[in-house]
PDB file of C-alpha atoms in Angstrom:
ATOM      1  CA  ILE A  19       6.078 -47.852  31.148  1.00  0.00           C
ATOM      2  CA  THR A  20       7.611 -44.987  29.171  1.00  0.00           C
ATOM      3  CA  GLY A  21       4.632 -43.157  27.714  1.00  0.00           C
ATOM      4  CA  ALA A  22       6.494 -43.137  24.378  1.00  0.00           C
ATOM      5  CA  TYR A  23       4.989 -44.306  21.134  1.00  0.00           C
ATOM      6  CA  VAL A  24       5.542 -47.953  20.234  1.00  0.00           C
ATOM      7  CA  ARG A  25       7.685 -49.313  17.408  1.00  0.00           C
ATOM      8  CA  ARG A  26       4.756 -49.918  15.066  1.00  0.00           C
ATOM      9  CA  TYR A  27       3.784 -46.240  15.242  1.00  0.00           C
ATOM     10  CA  PHE A  28       7.428 -45.279  14.738  1.00  0.00           C
ATOM     11  CA  GLN A  29       7.614 -47.336  11.544  1.00  0.00           C
ATOM     12  CA  TRP A  30       4.454 -45.693  10.178  1.00  0.00           C
ATOM     13  CA  ARG A  31       5.562 -42.202  11.211  1.00  0.00           C
ATOM     14  CA  LEU A  32       9.037 -42.612   9.731  1.00  0.00           C
ATOM     15  CA  GLN A  33       7.454 -43.452   6.349  1.00  0.00           C
ATOM     16  CA  TYR A  34       5.058 -40.500   6.736  1.00  0.00           C
ATOM     17  CA  GLU A  35       7.916 -38.064   7.437  1.00  0.00           C
ATOM     18  CA  TRP A  36       9.915 -39.519   4.546  1.00  0.00           C
ATOM     19  CA  MET A  37       7.052 -38.967   2.095  1.00  0.00           C
ATOM     20  CA  ALA A  38       6.380 -35.461   3.456  1.00  0.00           C
ATOM     21  CA  VAL A  39      10.014 -34.428   3.109  1.00  0.00           C
ATOM     22  CA  LYS A  40      10.210 -35.805  -0.431  1.00  0.00           C
ATOM     23  CA  LYS A  41       7.253 -33.588  -1.396  1.00  0.00           C
ATOM     24  CA  SER A  42       8.361 -30.438   0.421  1.00  0.00           C
ATOM     25  CA  ARG A  43      12.116 -30.824  -0.121  1.00  0.00           C
ATOM     26  CA  ASN A  44      12.504 -29.982   3.552  1.00  0.00           C
ATOM     27  CA  VAL A  45      14.659 -31.937   6.003  1.00  0.00           C
ATOM     28  CA  PHE A  46      14.252 -34.187   9.011  1.00  0.00           C
ATOM     29  CA  SER A  47      16.564 -36.135  11.269  1.00  0.00           C
ATOM     30  CA  LEU A  48      16.499 -39.287  13.320  1.00  0.00           C
ATOM     31  CA  LEU A  49      18.145 -40.123  16.634  1.00  0.00           C
ATOM     32  CA  MET A  50      18.609 -43.694  17.834  1.00  0.00           C
ATOM     33  CA  LEU A  51      19.355 -43.853  21.560  1.00  0.00           C
ATOM     34  CA  ASP A  52      20.294 -46.754  23.818  1.00  0.00           C
ATOM     35  CA  ILE A  53      20.752 -46.805  27.605  1.00  0.00           C
ATOM     36  CA  ASP A  54      24.308 -47.974  28.256  1.00  0.00           C
ATOM     37  CA  TYR A  55      24.772 -51.166  30.305  1.00  0.00           C
ATOM     38  CA  PHE A  56      21.037 -51.382  30.989  1.00  0.00           C
ATOM     39  CA  LYS A  57      21.241 -55.147  31.617  1.00  0.00           C
ATOM     40  CA  LYS A  58      23.585 -54.389  34.515  1.00  0.00           C
ATOM     41  CA  VAL A  59      20.918 -52.114  36.056  1.00  0.00           C
ATOM     42  CA  ASN A  60      18.350 -54.913  35.858  1.00  0.00           C
ATOM     43  CA  ASP A  61      20.804 -57.518  37.149  1.00  0.00           C
ATOM     44  CA  THR A  62      22.042 -55.346  40.028  1.00  0.00           C
ATOM     45  CA  TYR A  63      18.878 -53.579  41.189  1.00  0.00           C
ATOM     46  CA  GLY A  64      16.047 -55.639  39.666  1.00  0.00           C
ATOM     47  CA  HIS A  65      13.544 -55.158  36.880  1.00  0.00           C
ATOM     48  CA  LEU A  66      11.393 -52.705  38.839  1.00  0.00           C
ATOM     49  CA  CYS A  67      14.393 -50.398  39.061  1.00  0.00           C
ATOM     50  CA  GLY A  68      15.009 -50.926  35.353  1.00  0.00           C
ATOM     51  CA  ASP A  69      11.405 -49.952  34.636  1.00  0.00           C
ATOM     52  CA  MET A  70      11.825 -46.786  36.714  1.00  0.00           C
ATOM     53  CA  VAL A  71      15.020 -45.895  34.811  1.00  0.00           C
ATOM     54  CA  LEU A  72      13.267 -46.461  31.473  1.00  0.00           C
ATOM     55  CA  ALA A  73      10.364 -44.234  32.488  1.00  0.00           C
ATOM     56  CA  LYS A  74      12.625 -41.446  33.730  1.00  0.00           C
ATOM     57  CA  VAL A  75      14.895 -41.564  30.695  1.00  0.00           C
ATOM     58  CA  ALA A  76      11.777 -41.275  28.508  1.00  0.00           C
ATOM     59  CA  LEU A  77      10.707 -38.240  30.551  1.00  0.00           C
ATOM     60  CA  ILE A  78      14.150 -36.647  30.138  1.00  0.00           C
ATOM     61  CA  ILE A  79      13.967 -37.212  26.380  1.00  0.00           C
ATOM     62  CA  GLN A  80      10.525 -35.618  26.293  1.00  0.00           C
ATOM     63  CA  GLU A  81      11.757 -32.598  28.259  1.00  0.00           C
ATOM     64  CA  CYS A  82      14.743 -32.157  25.917  1.00  0.00           C
ATOM     65  CA  CYS A  83      12.708 -32.420  22.721  1.00  0.00           C
ATOM     66  CA  ARG A  84      10.146 -30.175  21.096  1.00  0.00           C
ATOM     67  CA  LYS A  85       6.446 -30.994  21.089  1.00  0.00           C
ATOM     68  CA  VAL A  86       6.608 -31.794  17.341  1.00  0.00           C
ATOM     69  CA  ASP A  87       9.348 -34.390  17.837  1.00  0.00           C
ATOM     70  CA  VAL A  88       8.184 -38.008  17.861  1.00  0.00           C
ATOM     71  CA  ILE A  89       9.607 -40.101  20.718  1.00  0.00           C
ATOM     72  CA  CYS A  90       9.243 -43.858  20.365  1.00  0.00           C
ATOM     73  CA  ARG A  91      10.411 -46.846  22.324  1.00  0.00           C
ATOM     74  CA  TYR A  92      12.088 -48.866  19.627  1.00  0.00           C
ATOM     75  CA  GLY A  93      12.900 -51.912  21.722  1.00  0.00           C
ATOM     76  CA  GLY A  94      14.082 -52.910  25.217  1.00  0.00           C
ATOM     77  CA  GLU A  95      16.157 -49.933  26.298  1.00  0.00           C
ATOM     78  CA  GLU A  96      16.332 -48.320  22.875  1.00  0.00           C
ATOM     79  CA  PHE A  97      14.489 -45.187  21.749  1.00  0.00           C
ATOM     80  CA  ALA A  98      14.021 -43.630  18.309  1.00  0.00           C
ATOM     81  CA  ILE A  99      13.325 -39.915  17.983  1.00  0.00           C
ATOM     82  CA  ILE A 100      12.047 -38.373  14.756  1.00  0.00           C
ATOM     83  CA  LEU A 101      12.947 -34.684  14.501  1.00  0.00           C
ATOM     84  CA  PRO A 102      10.798 -33.044  11.792  1.00  0.00           C
ATOM     85  CA  GLN A 103      12.238 -30.010  10.003  1.00  0.00           C
ATOM     86  CA  THR A 104      15.576 -30.507  11.758  1.00  0.00           C
ATOM     87  CA  ASP A 105      18.956 -30.607  10.078  1.00  0.00           C
ATOM     88  CA  LEU A 106      21.925 -32.529  11.447  1.00  0.00           C
ATOM     89  CA  GLU A 107      23.170 -29.554  13.469  1.00  0.00           C
ATOM     90  CA  GLY A 108      19.796 -29.277  15.213  1.00  0.00           C
ATOM     91  CA  ALA A 109      19.649 -33.026  15.780  1.00  0.00           C
ATOM     92  CA  LEU A 110      23.106 -33.007  17.350  1.00  0.00           C
ATOM     93  CA  ALA A 111      22.115 -30.124  19.638  1.00  0.00           C
ATOM     94  CA  CYS A 112      19.100 -32.139  20.814  1.00  0.00           C
ATOM     95  CA  ALA A 113      21.237 -35.266  21.250  1.00  0.00           C
ATOM     96  CA  ARG A 114      23.844 -33.376  23.298  1.00  0.00           C
ATOM     97  CA  LYS A 115      21.130 -32.023  25.570  1.00  0.00           C
ATOM     98  CA  ILE A 116      19.612 -35.481  26.115  1.00  0.00           C
ATOM     99  CA  ARG A 117      23.000 -37.126  26.721  1.00  0.00           C
ATOM    100  CA  ALA A 118      24.059 -34.490  29.261  1.00  0.00           C
ATOM    101  CA  CYS A 119      20.725 -34.512  31.118  1.00  0.00           C
ATOM    102  CA  VAL A 120      20.698 -38.308  31.452  1.00  0.00           C
ATOM    103  CA  GLU A 121      24.314 -38.346  32.635  1.00  0.00           C
ATOM    104  CA  GLU A 122      23.591 -35.673  35.274  1.00  0.00           C
ATOM    105  CA  THR A 123      20.459 -37.363  36.627  1.00  0.00           C
ATOM    106  CA  GLU A 124      20.539 -39.437  39.798  1.00  0.00           C
ATOM    107  CA  PHE A 125      17.928 -42.160  39.642  1.00  0.00           C
ATOM    108  CA  ASN A 126      16.867 -43.045  43.184  1.00  0.00           C
ATOM    109  CA  TYR A 127      15.460 -46.502  43.839  1.00  0.00           C
ATOM    110  CA  ASN A 128      14.827 -47.929  47.327  1.00  0.00           C
ATOM    111  CA  GLY A 129      17.356 -45.565  48.871  1.00  0.00           C
ATOM    112  CA  GLN A 130      20.034 -46.358  46.308  1.00  0.00           C
ATOM    113  CA  THR A 131      21.380 -43.972  43.686  1.00  0.00           C
ATOM    114  CA  VAL A 132      21.597 -45.380  40.193  1.00  0.00           C
ATOM    115  CA  ARG A 133      23.342 -43.532  37.382  1.00  0.00           C
ATOM    116  CA  VAL A 134      23.108 -44.311  33.687  1.00  0.00           C
ATOM    117  CA  THR A 135      24.372 -42.861  30.424  1.00  0.00           C
ATOM    118  CA  VAL A 136      23.148 -43.087  26.858  1.00  0.00           C
ATOM    119  CA  SER A 137      24.727 -43.609  23.467  1.00  0.00           C
ATOM    120  CA  ILE A 138      23.154 -41.889  20.478  1.00  0.00           C
ATOM    121  CA  GLY A 139      23.355 -42.248  16.711  1.00  0.00           C
ATOM    122  CA  ALA A 140      22.182 -39.299  14.597  1.00  0.00           C
ATOM    123  CA  ALA A 141      21.340 -39.256  10.894  1.00  0.00           C
ATOM    124  CA  THR A 142      19.510 -36.877   8.606  1.00  0.00           C
ATOM    125  CA  TYR A 143      17.557 -37.117   5.389  1.00  0.00           C
ATOM    126  CA  ALA A 144      20.294 -35.134   3.652  1.00  0.00           C
ATOM    127  CA  ASP A 145      23.055 -37.630   4.555  1.00  0.00           C
ATOM    128  CA  GLU A 146      24.957 -39.159   1.662  1.00  0.00           C
ATOM    129  CA  GLY A 147      23.683 -42.606   0.769  1.00  0.00           C
ATOM    130  CA  VAL A 148      20.223 -42.093   2.283  1.00  0.00           C
ATOM    131  CA  GLY A 149      17.661 -42.859  -0.393  1.00  0.00           C
ATOM    132  CA  SER A 150      14.862 -44.297   1.723  1.00  0.00           C
ATOM    133  CA  ALA A 151      13.413 -44.197   5.218  1.00  0.00           C
ATOM    134  CA  GLU A 152      14.904 -47.645   5.833  1.00  0.00           C
ATOM    135  CA  GLN A 153      18.370 -46.397   4.872  1.00  0.00           C
ATOM    136  CA  LEU A 154      17.977 -43.439   7.244  1.00  0.00           C
ATOM    137  CA  LEU A 155      17.077 -45.818  10.065  1.00  0.00           C
ATOM    138  CA  GLU A 156      19.960 -48.121   9.182  1.00  0.00           C
ATOM    139  CA  LYS A 157      22.399 -45.211   9.169  1.00  0.00           C
ATOM    140  CA  ALA A 158      21.232 -43.891  12.575  1.00  0.00           C
ATOM    141  CA  ASP A 159      21.378 -47.427  13.982  1.00  0.00           C
ATOM    142  CA  THR A 160      24.895 -47.949  12.591  1.00  0.00           C
ATOM    143  CA  PHE A 161      25.995 -44.680  14.219  1.00  0.00           C
ATOM    144  CA  LEU A 162      24.409 -45.795  17.518  1.00  0.00           C
ATOM    145  CA  TYR A 163      26.412 -49.013  17.459  1.00  0.00           C
ATOM    146  CA  ARG A 164      29.561 -47.078  16.602  1.00  0.00           C
ATOM    147  CA  ALA A 165      28.923 -44.859  19.665  1.00  0.00           C
ATOM    148  CA  LYS A 166      28.638 -47.975  21.823  1.00  0.00           C
ATOM    149  CA  GLU A 167      31.720 -49.605  20.300  1.00  0.00           C
ATOM    150  CA  THR A 168      33.870 -46.502  20.793  1.00  0.00           C
ATOM    151  CA  GLY A 169      33.230 -46.022  24.490  1.00  0.00           C
ATOM    152  CA  ARG A 170      29.520 -45.324  25.094  1.00  0.00           C
ATOM    153  CA  ASN A 171      28.043 -42.127  26.580  1.00  0.00           C
ATOM    154  CA  ARG A 172      28.621 -40.387  23.272  1.00  0.00           C
ATOM    155  CA  ILE A 173      26.969 -39.257  20.062  1.00  0.00           C
ATOM    156  CA  VAL A 174      28.073 -40.410  16.606  1.00  0.00           C
ATOM    157  CA  SER A 175      26.803 -38.942  13.352  1.00  0.00           C
ATOM    158  CA  SER A 176      29.441 -39.878  10.791  1.00  0.00           C
TER     159      SER A 176
END
């Protein structure tokens, strides 16, 4: 539906980037993104509309990211984006662009306009307390949930 990589590839690629950054002493970041109130879209407009929203959000993410960035569908309405050679400032710039573009987009389905927003958690290899790829993922996921808990349609990185 989305054209994004699947979770299994994400898990492999996250480990690959982790090992590469440990060797090179470079940096990389991770964004975890979730479509806000996606269940309401499915319940109100149907699953075909939900599929269309998923596909278009994936396209927006792709347009906002660089070709070297790795966009994966992590689960349901959740995406993970690996940003090689990107510090937290760069990751936040990418996240702001994605969040704004999704918010500004009108999704048209069967003559109806549907609007969605996204919540994003951002973490980087250089974050305190990140000693493994799993900890980086956990930190980005924790920040995503904090974004959702504090009002949605926002980005949290600490």
